[in-house]
GROMACS .gro file of C-alpha atoms in nm:
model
  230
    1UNK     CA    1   5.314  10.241   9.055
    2UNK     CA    2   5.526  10.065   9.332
    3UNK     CA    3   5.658  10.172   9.659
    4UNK     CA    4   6.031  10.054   9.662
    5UNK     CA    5   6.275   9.948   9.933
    6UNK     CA    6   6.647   9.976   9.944
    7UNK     CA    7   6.821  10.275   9.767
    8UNK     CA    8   7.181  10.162   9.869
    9UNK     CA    9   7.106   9.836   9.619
   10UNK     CA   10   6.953  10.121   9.383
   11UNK     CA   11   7.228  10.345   9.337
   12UNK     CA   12   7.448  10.033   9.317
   13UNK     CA   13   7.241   9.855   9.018
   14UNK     CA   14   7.266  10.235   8.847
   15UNK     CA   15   7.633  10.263   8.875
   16UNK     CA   16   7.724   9.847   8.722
   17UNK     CA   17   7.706   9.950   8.371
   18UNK     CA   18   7.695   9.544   8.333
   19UNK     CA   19   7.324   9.580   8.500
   20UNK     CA   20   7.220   9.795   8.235
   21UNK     CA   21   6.977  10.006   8.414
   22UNK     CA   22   6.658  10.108   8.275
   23UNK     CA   23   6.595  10.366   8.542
   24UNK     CA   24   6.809  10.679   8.685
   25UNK     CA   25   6.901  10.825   9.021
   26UNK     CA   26   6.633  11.059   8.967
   27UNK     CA   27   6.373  10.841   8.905
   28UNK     CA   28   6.254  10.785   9.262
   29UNK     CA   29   6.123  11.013   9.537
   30UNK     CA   30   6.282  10.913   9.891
   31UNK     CA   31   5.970  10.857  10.118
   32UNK     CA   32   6.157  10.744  10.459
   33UNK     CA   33   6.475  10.539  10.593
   34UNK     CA   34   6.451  10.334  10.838
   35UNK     CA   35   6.784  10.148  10.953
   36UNK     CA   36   7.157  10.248  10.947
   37UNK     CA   37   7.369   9.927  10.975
   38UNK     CA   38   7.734  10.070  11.001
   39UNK     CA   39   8.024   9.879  10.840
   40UNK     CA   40   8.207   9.629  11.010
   41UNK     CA   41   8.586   9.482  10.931
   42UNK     CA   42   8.612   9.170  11.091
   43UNK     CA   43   8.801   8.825  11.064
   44UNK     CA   44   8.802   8.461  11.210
   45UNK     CA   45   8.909   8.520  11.520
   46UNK     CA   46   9.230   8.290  11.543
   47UNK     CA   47   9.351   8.557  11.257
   48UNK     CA   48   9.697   8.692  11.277
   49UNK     CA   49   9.517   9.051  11.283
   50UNK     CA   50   9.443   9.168  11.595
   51UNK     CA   51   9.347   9.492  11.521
   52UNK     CA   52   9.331   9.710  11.216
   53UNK     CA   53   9.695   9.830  11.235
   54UNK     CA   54   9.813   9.485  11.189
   55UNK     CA   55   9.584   9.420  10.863
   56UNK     CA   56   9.670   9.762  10.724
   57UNK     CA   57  10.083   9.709  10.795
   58UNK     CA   58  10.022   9.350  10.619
   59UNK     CA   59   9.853   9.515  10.333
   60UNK     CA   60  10.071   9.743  10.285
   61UNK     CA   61  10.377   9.474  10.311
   62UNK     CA   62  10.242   9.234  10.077
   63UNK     CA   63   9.986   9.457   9.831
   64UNK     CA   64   9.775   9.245   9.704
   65UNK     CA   65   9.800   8.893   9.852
   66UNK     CA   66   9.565   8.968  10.167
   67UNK     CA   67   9.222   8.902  10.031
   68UNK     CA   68   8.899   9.086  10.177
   69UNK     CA   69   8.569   9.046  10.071
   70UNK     CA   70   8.249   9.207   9.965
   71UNK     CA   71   7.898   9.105   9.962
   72UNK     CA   72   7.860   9.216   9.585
   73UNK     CA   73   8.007   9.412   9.360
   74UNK     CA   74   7.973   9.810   9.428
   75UNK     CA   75   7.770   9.719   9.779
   76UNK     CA   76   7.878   9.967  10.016
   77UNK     CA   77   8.129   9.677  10.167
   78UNK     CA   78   8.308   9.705   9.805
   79UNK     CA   79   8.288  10.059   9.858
   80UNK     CA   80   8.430  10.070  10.175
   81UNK     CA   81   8.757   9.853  10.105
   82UNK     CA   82   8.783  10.134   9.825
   83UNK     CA   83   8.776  10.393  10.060
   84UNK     CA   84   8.983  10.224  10.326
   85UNK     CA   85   9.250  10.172  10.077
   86UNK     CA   86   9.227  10.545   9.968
   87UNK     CA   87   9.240  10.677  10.292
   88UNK     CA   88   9.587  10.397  10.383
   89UNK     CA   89   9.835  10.458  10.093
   90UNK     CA   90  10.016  10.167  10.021
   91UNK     CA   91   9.766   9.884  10.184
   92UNK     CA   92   9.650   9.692   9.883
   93UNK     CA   93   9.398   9.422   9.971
   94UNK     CA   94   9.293   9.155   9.656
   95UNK     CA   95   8.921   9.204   9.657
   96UNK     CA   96   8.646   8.934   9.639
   97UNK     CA   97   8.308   8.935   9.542
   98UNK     CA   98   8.078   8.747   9.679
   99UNK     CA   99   7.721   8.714   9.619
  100UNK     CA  100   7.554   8.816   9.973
  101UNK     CA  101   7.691   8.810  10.367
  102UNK     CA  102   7.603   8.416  10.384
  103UNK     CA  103   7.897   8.264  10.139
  104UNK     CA  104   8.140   8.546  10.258
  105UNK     CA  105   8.111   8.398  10.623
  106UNK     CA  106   8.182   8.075  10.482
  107UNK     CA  107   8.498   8.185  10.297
  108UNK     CA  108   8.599   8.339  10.626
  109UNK     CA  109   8.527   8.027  10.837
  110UNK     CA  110   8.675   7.782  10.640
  111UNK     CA  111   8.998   8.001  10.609
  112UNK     CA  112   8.987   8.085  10.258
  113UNK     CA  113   8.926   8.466  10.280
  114UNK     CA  114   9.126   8.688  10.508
  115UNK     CA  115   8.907   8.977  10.604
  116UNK     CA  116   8.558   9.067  10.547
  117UNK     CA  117   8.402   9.396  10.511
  118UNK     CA  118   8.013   9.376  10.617
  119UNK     CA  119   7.773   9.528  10.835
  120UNK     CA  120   7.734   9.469  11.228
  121UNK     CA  121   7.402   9.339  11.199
  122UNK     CA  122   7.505   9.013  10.993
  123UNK     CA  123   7.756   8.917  11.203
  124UNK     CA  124   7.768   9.093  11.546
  125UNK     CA  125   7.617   8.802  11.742
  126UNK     CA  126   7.923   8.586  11.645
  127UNK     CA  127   8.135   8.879  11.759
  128UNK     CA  128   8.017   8.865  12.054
  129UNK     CA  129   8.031   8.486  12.101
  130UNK     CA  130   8.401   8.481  12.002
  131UNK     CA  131   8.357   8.317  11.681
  132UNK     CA  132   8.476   8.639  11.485
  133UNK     CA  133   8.687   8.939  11.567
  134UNK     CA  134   8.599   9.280  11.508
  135UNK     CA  135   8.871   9.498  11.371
  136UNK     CA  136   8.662   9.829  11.367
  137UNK     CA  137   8.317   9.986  11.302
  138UNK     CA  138   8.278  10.230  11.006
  139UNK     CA  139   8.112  10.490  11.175
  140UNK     CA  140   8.129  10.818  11.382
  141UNK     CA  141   7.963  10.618  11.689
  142UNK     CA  142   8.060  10.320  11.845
  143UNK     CA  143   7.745  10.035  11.788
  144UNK     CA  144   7.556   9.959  12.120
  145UNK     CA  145   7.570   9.627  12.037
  146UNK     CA  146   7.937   9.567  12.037
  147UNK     CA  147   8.037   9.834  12.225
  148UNK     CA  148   8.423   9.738  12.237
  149UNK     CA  149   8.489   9.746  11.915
  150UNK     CA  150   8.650  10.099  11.789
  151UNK     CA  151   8.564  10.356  11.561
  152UNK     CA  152   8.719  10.427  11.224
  153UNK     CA  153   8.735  10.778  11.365
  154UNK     CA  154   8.916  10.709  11.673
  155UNK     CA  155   9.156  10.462  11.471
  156UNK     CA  156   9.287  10.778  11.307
  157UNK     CA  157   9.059  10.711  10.949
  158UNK     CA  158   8.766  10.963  11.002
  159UNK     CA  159   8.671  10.965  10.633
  160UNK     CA  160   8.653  10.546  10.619
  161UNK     CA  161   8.273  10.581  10.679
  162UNK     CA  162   8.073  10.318  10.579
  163UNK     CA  163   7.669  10.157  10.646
  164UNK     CA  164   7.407  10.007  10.461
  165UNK     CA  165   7.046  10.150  10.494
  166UNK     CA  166   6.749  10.033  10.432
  167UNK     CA  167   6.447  10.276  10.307
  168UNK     CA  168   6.160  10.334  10.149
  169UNK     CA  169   6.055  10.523   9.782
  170UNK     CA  170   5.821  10.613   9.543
  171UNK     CA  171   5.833  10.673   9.188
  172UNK     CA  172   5.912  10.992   9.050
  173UNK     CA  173   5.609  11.188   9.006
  174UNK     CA  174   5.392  11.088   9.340
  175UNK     CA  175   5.178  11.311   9.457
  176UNK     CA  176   5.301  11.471   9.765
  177UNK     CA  177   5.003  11.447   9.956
  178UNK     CA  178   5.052  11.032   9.842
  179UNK     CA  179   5.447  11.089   9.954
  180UNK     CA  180   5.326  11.231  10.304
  181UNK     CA  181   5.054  10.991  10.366
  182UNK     CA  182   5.304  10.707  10.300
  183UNK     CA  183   5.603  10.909  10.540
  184UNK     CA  184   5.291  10.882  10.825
  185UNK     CA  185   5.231  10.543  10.781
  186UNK     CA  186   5.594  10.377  10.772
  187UNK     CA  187   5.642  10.612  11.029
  188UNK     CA  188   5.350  10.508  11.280
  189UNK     CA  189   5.542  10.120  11.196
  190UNK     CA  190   5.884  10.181  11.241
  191UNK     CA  191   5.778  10.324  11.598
  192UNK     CA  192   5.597  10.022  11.692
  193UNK     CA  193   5.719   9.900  12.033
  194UNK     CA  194   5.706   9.521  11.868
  195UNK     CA  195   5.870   9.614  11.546
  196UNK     CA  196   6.190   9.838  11.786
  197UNK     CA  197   6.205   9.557  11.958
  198UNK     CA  198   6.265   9.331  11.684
  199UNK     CA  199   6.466   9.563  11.523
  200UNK     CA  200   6.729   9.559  11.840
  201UNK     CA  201   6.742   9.181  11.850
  202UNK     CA  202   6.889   9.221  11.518
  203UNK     CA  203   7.084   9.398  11.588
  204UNK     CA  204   6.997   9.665  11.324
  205UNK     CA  205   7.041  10.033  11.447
  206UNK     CA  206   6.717  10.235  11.314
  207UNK     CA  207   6.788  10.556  11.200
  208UNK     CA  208   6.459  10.735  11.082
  209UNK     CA  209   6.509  11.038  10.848
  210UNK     CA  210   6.231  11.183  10.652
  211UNK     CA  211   6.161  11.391  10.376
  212UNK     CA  212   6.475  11.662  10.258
  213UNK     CA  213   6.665  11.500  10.558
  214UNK     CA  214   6.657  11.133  10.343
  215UNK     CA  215   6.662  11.266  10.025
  216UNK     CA  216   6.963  11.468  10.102
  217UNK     CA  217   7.150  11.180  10.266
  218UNK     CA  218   7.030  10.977   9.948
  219UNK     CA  219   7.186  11.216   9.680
  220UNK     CA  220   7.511  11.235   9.896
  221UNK     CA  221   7.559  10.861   9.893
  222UNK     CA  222   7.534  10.859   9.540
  223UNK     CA  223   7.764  11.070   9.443
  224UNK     CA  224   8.005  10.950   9.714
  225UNK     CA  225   7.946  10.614   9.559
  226UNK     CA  226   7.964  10.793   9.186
  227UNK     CA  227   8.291  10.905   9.257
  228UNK     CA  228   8.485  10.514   9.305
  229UNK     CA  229   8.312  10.424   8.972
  230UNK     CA  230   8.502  10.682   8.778
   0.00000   0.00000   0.00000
């Protein structure tokens, strides 16, 4: 038996029918989540888009032609530019795949991709050097670590909400005292002083849930996810 990390690439490598899965949604027991990394739209920031109004009125003007990338096909950046054009009728971006946050940066960089749909904690530090330009965060909250950058929410799209997490689970058919035991000790780690702290210079926002909290969150982000693979 393994302990597992990760159930947003999980429930992504379920949904690919080209990934053949040999295992199901059910087949794991969330232990604990650790980190909520919101979305992030952001481009290069001598981009013509200086805000999300100006991207979506583009998209919507040309459909199609404004290219935005992912970090992989059905990550929750794919899902996101799903959801942001659902929730913007008419704004039509041509979606790219790209195989992690490191080649979709250079795409952006050398001009050859438009907009990128990530998280904050790949790319806030070049946000905040000037290098990129935030467009908006994909969550309820403003992120502490770019605090000027606005809300989905308070840009008028309060269902355009978006993160990556990162968490910990068993195989179906742990014991539960095994399941606890394990909650106790990721949890005793994750509060670590040393570990916070190098948590925040990330810039990764740690969101602990535990038990029916995470495995609550985890079947609602499935079938959220579920429902754009349709």
């Amino acid at each position: 038996n393994h302990v597992v990390a990760d159930l947003t690439a999980e429930y992504t490598v379920i949904l690919d029918p080209e990934r053949k899965a040999t295992f199901t949604v059910d087949a794991f027991v969330p232990v604990i989540n650790q980190v909520l990394d919101p979305g992030i739209i952001w481009v290069k920031s001598d981009s013509p888009y200086k805000s999300l109004k100006d991207l979506l009125a583009a998209a919507r003007k040309s459909p199609n032609k404004i290219s935005a990338g992912t970090t992989g096909i059905l990550s929750d950046d794919h899902l996101a530019i799903l959801m942001m054009e659902e929730a913007a009728p008419g704004a039509v971006f041509r979606i790219v795949h790209f195989d992690g946050g490191a080649p979709q940066l250079t795409a952006v960089l050398g001009g050859h991709l438009d907009v990128a749909f990530d998280n904050v904690g790949t790319v806030f530090r070049r946000i905040k050097s000037g290098e990129l330009r935030a467009l908006a965060v994909m969550d309820p909250q403003r992120s502490r670590f770019i605090p000027d950058v606005p809300t989905m929410p308070e840009l008028g799209f309060p269902t355009v909400i978006s993160s990556s997490t990162r968490g910990i689970a068993a195989p179906k058919g742990t014991p539960a005292p095994v399941v606890k035991r394990l909650q106790q000790v990721f949890k005793q780690a994750m509060d670590d002083p040393e570990h916070v702290k190098k948590m925040e210079e990330a810039g990764l926002t740690l969101r602990i849930m535990i038990g029916e909290e995470y495995a609550k969150y985890y079947r609602e982000l499935h079938a959220k996810a579920a429902k754009y693979t349709e």
